[in-house]
CSV table of N, CA and C in Angstrom, one decimal:
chain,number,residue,atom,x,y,z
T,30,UNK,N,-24.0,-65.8,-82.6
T,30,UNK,CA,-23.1,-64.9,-81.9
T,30,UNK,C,-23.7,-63.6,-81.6
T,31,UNK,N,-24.5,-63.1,-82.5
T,31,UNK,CA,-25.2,-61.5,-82.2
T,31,UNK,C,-26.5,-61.5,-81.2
T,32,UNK,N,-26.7,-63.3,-80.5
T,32,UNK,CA,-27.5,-62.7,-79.4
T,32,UNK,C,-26.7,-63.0,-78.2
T,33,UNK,N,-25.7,-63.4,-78.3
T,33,UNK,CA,-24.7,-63.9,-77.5
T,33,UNK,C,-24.3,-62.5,-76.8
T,34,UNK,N,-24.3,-61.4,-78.0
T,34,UNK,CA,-23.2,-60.4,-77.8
T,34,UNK,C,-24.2,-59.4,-77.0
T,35,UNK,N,-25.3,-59.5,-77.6
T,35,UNK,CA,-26.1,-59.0,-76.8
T,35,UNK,C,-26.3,-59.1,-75.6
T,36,UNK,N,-26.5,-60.6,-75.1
T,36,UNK,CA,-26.3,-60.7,-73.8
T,36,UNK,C,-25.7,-60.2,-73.2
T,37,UNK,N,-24.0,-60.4,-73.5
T,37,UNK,CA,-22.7,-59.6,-72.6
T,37,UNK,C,-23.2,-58.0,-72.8
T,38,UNK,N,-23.4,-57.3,-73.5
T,38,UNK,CA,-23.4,-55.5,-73.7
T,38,UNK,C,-24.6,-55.4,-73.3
T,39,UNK,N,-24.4,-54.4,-72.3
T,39,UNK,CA,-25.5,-53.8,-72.1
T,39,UNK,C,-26.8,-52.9,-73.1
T,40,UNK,N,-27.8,-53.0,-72.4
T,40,UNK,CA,-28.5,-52.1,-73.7
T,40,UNK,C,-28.2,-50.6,-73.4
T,41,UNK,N,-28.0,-50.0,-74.7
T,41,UNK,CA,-27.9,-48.4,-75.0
T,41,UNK,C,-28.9,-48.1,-74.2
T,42,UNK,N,-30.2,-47.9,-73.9
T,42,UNK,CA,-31.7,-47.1,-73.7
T,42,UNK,C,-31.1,-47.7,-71.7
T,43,UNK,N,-30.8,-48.3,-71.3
T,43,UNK,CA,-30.7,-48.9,-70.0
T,43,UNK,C,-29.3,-47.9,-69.2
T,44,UNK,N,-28.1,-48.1,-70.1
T,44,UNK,CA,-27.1,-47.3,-69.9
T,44,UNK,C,-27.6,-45.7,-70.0
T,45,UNK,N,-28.5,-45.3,-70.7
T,45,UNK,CA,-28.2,-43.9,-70.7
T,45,UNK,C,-29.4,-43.5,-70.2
T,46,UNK,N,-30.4,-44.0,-69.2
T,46,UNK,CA,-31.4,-44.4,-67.6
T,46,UNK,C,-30.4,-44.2,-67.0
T,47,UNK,N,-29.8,-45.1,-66.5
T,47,UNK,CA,-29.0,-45.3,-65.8
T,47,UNK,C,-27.7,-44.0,-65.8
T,48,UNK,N,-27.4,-43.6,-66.7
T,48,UNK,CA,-26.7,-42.1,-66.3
T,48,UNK,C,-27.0,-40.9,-66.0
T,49,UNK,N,-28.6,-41.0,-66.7
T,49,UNK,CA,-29.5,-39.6,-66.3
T,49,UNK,C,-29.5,-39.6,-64.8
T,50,UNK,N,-30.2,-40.9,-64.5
T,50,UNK,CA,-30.2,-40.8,-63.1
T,50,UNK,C,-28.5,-40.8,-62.2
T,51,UNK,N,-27.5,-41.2,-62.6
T,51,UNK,CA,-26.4,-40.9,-62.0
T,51,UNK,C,-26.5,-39.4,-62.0
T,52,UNK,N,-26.6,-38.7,-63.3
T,52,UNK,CA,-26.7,-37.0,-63.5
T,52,UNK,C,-27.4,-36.1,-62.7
T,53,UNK,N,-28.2,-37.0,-62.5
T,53,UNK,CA,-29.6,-36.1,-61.5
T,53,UNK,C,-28.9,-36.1,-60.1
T,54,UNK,N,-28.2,-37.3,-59.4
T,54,UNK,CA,-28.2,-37.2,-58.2
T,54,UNK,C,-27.1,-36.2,-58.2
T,55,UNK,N,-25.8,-36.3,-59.1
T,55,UNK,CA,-24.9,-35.9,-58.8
T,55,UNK,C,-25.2,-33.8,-58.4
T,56,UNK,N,-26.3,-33.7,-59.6
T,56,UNK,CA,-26.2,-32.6,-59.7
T,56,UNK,C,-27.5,-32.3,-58.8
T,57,UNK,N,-28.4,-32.8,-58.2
T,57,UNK,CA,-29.1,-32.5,-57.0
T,57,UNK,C,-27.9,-32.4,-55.6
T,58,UNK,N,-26.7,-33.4,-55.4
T,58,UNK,CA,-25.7,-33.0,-54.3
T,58,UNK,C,-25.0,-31.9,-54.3
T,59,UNK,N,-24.8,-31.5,-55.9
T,59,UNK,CA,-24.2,-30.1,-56.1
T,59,UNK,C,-25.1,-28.8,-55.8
T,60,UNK,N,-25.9,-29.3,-56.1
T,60,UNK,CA,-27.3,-28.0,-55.7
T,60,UNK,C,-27.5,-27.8,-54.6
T,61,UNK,N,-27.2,-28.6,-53.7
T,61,UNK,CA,-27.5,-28.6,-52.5
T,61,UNK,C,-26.2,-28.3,-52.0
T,62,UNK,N,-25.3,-28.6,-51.8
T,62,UNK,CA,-23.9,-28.2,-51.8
T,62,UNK,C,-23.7,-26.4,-51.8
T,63,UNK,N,-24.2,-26.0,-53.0
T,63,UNK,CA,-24.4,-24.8,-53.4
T,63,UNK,C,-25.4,-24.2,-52.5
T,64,UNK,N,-26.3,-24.7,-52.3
T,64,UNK,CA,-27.1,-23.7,-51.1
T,64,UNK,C,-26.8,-23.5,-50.0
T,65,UNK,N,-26.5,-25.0,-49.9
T,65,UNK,CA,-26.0,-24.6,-48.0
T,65,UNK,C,-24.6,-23.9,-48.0
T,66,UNK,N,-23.5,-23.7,-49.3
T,66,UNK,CA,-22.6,-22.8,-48.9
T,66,UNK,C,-22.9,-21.2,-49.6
T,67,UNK,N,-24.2,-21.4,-50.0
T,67,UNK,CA,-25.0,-19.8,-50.3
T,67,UNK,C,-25.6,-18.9,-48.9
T,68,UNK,N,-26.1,-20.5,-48.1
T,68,UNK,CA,-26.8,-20.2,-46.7
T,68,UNK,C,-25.7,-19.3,-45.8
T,69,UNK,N,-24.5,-20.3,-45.9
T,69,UNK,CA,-23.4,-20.0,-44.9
T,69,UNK,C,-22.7,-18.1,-45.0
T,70,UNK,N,-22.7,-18.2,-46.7
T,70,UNK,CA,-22.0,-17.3,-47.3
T,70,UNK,C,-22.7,-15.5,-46.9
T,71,UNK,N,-24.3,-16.1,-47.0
T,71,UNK,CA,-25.1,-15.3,-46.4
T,71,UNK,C,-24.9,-14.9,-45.0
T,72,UNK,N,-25.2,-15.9,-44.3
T,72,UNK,CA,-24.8,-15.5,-42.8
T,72,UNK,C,-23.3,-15.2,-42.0
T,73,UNK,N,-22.7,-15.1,-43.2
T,73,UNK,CA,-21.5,-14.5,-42.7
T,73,UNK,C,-21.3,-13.0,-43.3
T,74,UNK,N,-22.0,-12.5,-44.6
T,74,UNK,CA,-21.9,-11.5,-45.0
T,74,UNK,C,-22.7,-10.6,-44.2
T,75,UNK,N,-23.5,-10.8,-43.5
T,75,UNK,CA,-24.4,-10.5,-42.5
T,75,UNK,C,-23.9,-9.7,-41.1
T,76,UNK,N,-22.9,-10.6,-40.8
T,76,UNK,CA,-21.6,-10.3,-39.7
T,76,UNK,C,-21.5,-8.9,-39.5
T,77,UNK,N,-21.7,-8.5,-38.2
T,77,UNK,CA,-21.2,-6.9,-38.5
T,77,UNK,C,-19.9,-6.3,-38.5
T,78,UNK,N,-18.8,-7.4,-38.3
T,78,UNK,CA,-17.2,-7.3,-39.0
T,78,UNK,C,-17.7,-7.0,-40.3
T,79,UNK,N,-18.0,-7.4,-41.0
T,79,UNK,CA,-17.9,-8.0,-42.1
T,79,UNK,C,-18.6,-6.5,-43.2
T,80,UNK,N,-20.0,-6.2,-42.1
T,80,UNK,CA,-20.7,-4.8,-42.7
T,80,UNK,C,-19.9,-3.3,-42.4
T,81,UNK,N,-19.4,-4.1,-41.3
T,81,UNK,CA,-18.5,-2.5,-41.0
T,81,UNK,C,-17.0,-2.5,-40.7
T,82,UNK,N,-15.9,-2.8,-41.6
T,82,UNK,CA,-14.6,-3.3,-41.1
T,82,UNK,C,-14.3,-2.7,-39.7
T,83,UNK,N,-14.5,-1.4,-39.3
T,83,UNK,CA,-14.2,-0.7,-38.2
T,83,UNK,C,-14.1,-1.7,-36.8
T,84,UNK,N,-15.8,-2.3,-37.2
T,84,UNK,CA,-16.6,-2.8,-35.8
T,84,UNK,C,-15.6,-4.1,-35.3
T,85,UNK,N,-14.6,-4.3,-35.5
T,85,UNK,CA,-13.6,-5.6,-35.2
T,85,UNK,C,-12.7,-4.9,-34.3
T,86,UNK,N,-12.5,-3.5,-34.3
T,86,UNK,CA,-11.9,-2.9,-33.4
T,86,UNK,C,-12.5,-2.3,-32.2
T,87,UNK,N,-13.8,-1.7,-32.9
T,87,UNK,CA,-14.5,-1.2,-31.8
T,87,UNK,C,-14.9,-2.1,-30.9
T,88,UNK,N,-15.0,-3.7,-31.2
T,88,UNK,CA,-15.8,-5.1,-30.5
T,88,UNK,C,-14.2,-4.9,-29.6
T,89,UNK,N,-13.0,-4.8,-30.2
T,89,UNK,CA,-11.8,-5.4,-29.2
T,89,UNK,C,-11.2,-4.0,-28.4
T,90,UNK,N,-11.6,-2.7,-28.9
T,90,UNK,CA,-11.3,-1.7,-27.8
T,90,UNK,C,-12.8,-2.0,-26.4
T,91,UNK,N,-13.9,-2.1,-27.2
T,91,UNK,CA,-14.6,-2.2,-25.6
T,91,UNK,C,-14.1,-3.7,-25.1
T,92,UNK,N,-14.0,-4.8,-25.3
T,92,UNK,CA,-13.7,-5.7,-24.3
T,92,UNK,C,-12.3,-4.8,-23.6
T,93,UNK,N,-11.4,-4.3,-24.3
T,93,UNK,CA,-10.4,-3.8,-23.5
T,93,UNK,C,-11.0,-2.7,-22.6
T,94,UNK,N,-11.9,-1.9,-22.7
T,94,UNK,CA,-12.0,-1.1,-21.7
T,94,UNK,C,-12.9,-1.8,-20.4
T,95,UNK,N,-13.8,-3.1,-21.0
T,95,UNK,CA,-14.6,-3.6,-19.7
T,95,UNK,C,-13.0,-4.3,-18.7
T,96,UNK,N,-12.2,-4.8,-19.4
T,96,UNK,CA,-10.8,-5.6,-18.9
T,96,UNK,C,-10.8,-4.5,-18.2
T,97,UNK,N,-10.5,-3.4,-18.8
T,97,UNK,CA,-9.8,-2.1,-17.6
T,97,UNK,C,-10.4,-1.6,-16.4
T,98,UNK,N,-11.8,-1.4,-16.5
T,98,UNK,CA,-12.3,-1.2,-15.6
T,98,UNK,C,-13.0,-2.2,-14.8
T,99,UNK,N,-12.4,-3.6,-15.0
T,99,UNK,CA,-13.0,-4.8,-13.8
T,99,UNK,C,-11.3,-4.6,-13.3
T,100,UNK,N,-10.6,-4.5,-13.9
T,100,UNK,CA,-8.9,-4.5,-13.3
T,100,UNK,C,-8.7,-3.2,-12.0
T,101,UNK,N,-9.5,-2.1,-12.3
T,101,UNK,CA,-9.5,-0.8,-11.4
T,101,UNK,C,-10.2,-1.3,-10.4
T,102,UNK,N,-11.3,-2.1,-10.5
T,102,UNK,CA,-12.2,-2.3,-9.3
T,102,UNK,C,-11.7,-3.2,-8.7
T,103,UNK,N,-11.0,-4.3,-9.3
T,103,UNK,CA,-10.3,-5.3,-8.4
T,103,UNK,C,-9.1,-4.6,-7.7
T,104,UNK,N,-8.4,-3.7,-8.1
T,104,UNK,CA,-7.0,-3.3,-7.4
T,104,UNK,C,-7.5,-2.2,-6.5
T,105,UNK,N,-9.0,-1.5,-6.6
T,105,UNK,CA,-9.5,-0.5,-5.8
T,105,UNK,C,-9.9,-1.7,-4.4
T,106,UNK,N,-10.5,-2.9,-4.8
T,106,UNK,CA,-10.7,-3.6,-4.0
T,106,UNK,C,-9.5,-4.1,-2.7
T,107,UNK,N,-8.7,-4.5,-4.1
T,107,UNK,CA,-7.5,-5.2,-2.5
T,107,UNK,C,-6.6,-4.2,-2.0
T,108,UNK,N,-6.8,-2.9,-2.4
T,108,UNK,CA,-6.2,-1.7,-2.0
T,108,UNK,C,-6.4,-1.5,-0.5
T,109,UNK,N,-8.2,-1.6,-0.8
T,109,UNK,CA,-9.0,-1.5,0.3
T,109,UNK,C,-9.1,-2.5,1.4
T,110,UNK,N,-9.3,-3.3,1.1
T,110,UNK,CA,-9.1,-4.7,1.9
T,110,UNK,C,-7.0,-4.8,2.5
T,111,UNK,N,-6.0,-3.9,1.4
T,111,UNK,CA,-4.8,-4.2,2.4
T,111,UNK,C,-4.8,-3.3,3.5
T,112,UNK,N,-5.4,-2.0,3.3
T,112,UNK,CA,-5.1,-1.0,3.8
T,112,UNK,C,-6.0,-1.2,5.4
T,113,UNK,N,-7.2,-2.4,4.9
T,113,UNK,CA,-7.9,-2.3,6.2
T,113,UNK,C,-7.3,-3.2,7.1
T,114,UNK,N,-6.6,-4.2,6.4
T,114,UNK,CA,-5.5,-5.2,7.1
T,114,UNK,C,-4.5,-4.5,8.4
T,115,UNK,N,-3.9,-3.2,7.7
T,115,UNK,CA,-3.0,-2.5,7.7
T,115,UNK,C,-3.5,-1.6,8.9
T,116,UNK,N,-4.4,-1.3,8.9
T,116,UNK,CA,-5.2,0.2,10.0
T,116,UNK,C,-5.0,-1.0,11.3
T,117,UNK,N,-5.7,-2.3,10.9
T,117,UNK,CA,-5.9,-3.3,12.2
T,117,UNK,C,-4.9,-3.9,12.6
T,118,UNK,N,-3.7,-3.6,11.8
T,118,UNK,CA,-2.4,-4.5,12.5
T,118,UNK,C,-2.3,-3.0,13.5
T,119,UNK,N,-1.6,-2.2,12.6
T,119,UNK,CA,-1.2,-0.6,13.3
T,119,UNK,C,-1.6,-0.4,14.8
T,120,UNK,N,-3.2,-0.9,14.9
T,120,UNK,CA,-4.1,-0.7,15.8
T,120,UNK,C,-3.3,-1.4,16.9
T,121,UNK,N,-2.9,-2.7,16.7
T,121,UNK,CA,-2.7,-3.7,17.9
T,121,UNK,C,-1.5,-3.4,17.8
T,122,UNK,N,-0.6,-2.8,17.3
T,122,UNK,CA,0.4,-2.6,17.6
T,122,UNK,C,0.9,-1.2,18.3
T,123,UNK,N,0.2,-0.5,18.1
T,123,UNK,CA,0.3,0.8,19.1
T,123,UNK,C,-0.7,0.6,20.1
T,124,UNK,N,-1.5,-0.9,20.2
T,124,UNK,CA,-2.3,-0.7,21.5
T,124,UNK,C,-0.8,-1.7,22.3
T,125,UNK,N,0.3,-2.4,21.9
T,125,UNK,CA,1.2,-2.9,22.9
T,125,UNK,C,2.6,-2.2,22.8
T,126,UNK,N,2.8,-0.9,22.3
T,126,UNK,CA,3.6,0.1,22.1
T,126,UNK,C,3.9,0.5,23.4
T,127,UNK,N,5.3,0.4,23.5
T,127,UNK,CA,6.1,0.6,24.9
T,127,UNK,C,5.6,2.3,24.7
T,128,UNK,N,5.5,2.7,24.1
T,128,UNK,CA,5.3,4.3,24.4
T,128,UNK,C,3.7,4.6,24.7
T,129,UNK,N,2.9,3.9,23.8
T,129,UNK,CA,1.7,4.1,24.2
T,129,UNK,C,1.2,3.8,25.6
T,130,UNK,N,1.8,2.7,26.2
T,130,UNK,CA,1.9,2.4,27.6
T,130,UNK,C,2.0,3.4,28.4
T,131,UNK,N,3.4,4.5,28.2
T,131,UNK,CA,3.5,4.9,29.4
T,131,UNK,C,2.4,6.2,28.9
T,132,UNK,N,1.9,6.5,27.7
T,132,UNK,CA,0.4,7.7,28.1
T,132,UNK,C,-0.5,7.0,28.9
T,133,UNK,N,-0.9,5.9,29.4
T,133,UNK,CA,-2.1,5.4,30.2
T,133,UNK,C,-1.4,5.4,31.4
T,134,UNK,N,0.0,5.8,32.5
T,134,UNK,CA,0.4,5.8,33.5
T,134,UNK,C,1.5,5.3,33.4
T,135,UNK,N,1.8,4.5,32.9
T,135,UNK,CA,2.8,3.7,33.0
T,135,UNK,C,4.5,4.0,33.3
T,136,UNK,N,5.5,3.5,33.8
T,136,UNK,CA,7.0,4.2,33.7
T,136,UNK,C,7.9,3.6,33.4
T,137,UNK,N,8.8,3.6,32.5
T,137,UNK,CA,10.2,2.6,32.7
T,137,UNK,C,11.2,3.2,33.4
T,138,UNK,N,11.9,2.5,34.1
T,138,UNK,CA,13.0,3.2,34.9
T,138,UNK,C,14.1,2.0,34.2
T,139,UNK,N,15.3,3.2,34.2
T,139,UNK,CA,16.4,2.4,33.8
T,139,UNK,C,17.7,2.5,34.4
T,140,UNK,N,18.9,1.8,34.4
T,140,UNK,CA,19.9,2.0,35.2
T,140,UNK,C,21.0,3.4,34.1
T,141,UNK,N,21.7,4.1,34.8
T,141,UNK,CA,22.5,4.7,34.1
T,141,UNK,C,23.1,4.9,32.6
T,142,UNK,N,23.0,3.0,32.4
T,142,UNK,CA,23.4,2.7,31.3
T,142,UNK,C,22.3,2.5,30.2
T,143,UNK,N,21.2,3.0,30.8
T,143,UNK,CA,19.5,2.4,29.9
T,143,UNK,C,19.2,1.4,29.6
T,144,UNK,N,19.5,0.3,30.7
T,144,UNK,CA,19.4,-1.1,30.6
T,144,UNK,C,17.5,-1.1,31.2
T,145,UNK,N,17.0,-1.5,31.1
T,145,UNK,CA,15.7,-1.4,32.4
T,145,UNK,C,15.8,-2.3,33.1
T,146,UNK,N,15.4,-1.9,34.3
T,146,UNK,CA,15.1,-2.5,36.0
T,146,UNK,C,13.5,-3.0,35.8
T,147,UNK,N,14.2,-4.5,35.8
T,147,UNK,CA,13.3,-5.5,36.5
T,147,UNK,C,13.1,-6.0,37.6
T,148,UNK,N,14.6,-5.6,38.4
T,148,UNK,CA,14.4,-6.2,39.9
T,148,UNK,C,15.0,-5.9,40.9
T,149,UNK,N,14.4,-5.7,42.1
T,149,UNK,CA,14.8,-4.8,42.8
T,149,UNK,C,16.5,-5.1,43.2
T,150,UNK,N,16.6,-6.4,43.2
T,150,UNK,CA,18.3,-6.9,43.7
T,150,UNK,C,19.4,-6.3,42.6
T,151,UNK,N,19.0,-5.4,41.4
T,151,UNK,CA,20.0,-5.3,40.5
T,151,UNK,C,19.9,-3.4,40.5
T,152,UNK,N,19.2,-2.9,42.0
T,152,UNK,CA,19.4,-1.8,42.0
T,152,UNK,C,20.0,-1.6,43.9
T,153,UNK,N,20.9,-0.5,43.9
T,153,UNK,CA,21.0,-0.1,45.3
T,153,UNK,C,20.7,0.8,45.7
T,154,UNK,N,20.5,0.9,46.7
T,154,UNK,CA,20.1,2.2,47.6
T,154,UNK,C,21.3,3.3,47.5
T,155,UNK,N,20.7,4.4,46.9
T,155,UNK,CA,21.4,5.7,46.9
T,155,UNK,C,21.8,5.5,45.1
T,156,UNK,N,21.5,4.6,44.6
T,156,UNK,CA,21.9,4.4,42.7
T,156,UNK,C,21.1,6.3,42.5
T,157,UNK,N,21.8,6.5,41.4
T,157,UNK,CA,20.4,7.3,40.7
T,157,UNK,C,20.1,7.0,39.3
T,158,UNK,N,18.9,6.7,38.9
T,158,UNK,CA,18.0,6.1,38.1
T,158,UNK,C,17.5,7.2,37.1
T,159,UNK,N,17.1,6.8,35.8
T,159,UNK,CA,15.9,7.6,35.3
T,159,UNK,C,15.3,6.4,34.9
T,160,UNK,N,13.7,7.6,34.9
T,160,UNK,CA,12.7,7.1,35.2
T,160,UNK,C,11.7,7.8,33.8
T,161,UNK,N,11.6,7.0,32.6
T,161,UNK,CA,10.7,7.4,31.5
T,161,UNK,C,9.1,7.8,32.0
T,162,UNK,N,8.6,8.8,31.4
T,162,UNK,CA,7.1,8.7,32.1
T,162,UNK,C,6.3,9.2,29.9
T,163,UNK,N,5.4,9.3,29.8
T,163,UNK,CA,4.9,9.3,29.0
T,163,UNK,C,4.5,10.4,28.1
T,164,UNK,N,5.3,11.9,28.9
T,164,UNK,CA,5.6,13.1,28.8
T,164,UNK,C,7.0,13.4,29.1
T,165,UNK,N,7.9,12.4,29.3
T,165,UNK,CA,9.2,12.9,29.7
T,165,UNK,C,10.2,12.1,30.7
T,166,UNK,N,10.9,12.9,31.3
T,166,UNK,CA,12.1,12.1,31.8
T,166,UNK,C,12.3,12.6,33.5
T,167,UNK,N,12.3,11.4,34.2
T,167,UNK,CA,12.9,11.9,35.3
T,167,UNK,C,14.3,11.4,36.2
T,168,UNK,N,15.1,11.9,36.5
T,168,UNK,CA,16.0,11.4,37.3
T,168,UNK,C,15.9,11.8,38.7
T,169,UNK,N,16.2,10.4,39.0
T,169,UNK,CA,15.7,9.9,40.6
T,169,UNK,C,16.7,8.9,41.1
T,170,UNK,N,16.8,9.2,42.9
T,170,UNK,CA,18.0,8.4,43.7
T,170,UNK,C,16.8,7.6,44.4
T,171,UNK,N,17.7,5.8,44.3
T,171,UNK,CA,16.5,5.3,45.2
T,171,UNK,C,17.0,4.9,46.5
T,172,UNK,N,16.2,5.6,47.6
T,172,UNK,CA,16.0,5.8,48.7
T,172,UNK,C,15.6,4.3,49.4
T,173,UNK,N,15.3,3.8,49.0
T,173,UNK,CA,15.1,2.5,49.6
T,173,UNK,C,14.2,1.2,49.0
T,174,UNK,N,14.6,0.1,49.1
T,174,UNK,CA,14.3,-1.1,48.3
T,174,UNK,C,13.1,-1.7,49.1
T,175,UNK,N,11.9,-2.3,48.7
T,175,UNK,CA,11.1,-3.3,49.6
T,175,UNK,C,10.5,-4.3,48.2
T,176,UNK,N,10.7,-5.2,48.7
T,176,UNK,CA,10.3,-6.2,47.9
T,176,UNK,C,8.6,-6.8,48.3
T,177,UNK,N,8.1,-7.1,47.3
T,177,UNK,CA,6.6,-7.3,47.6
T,177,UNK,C,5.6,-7.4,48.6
T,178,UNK,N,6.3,-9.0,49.2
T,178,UNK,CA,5.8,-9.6,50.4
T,178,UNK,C,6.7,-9.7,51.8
T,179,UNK,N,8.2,-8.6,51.5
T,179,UNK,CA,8.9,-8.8,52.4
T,179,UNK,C,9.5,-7.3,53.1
T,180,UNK,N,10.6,-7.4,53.7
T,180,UNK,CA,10.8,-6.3,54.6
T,180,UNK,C,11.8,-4.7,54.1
T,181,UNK,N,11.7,-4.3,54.1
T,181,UNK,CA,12.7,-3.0,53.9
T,181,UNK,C,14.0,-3.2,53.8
T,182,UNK,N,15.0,-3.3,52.8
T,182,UNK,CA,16.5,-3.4,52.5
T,182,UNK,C,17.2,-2.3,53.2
T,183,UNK,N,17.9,-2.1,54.0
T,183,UNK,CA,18.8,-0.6,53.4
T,183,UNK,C,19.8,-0.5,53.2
């Protein structure tokens, strides 16, 4: 039976090989474990948060002031860009301005009631009229009608 037993149980000298080396690896993983969270530990302590508590503010006031002044230059931008929108509408609209018309010559004549005269059939001979000019006003009787291509009304 005592070489029997032997068989089944391991030998002492084999078991405690065999745990040295379990011991070695475990604590070579821990070693290393340990360094590379010594590595990490280092390059965080390194941080310049970390050297100068200040500098976590001073990093987030300058991004705020670069935000501020790309925000000035964009609103200086479309300021500029509405306002030139704005000069060129202005433009075409005082170049078809019933007033600006009559400074290049132009006149509206209107009936009594300031309706305007478009045609000669909706005025009579001896009516009196005013007549807008681009400096002022005139009132006028009309003396007589002729239509474009045809003969004298009276």
């Amino acid at each position: 039976p005592s070489n029997a037993a032997e068989l089944v149980t391991p030998d002492q000298i084999a078991m405690k090989v065999r745990l040295s080396h379990m011991e070695a690896a475990i604590a070579g993983g821990m070693e290393r474990t340990i360094n590379q969270s010594r590595r990490v530990l280092q390059l965080r302590a390194q941080h310049r948060v970390l050297r100068s508590p200040t500098a976590y503010f001073e990093d987030r006031r300058m991004v705020v002031a670069n935000l501020q002044q790309r925000l000035g230059q964009s609103m200086t931008n479309r300021l500029g860009a509405a306002r030139s929108l704005f000069l060129q509408k202005t433009g075409k609209l005082e170049a078809l301005s019933p007033l600006k018309v009559l400074t290049r010559g132009y006149a509206i004549a209107t009936d009594e009631e300031g309706h305007a005269l478009r045609q000669i059939a909706t005025v009579a001979v001896g009516q009196v009229i005013a007549i807008r000019l681009g400096d002022g006003h005139l009132k006028a009787q009309v003396l007589e009608r002729k239509k474009k291509h045809g003969k004298s009304k009276f």
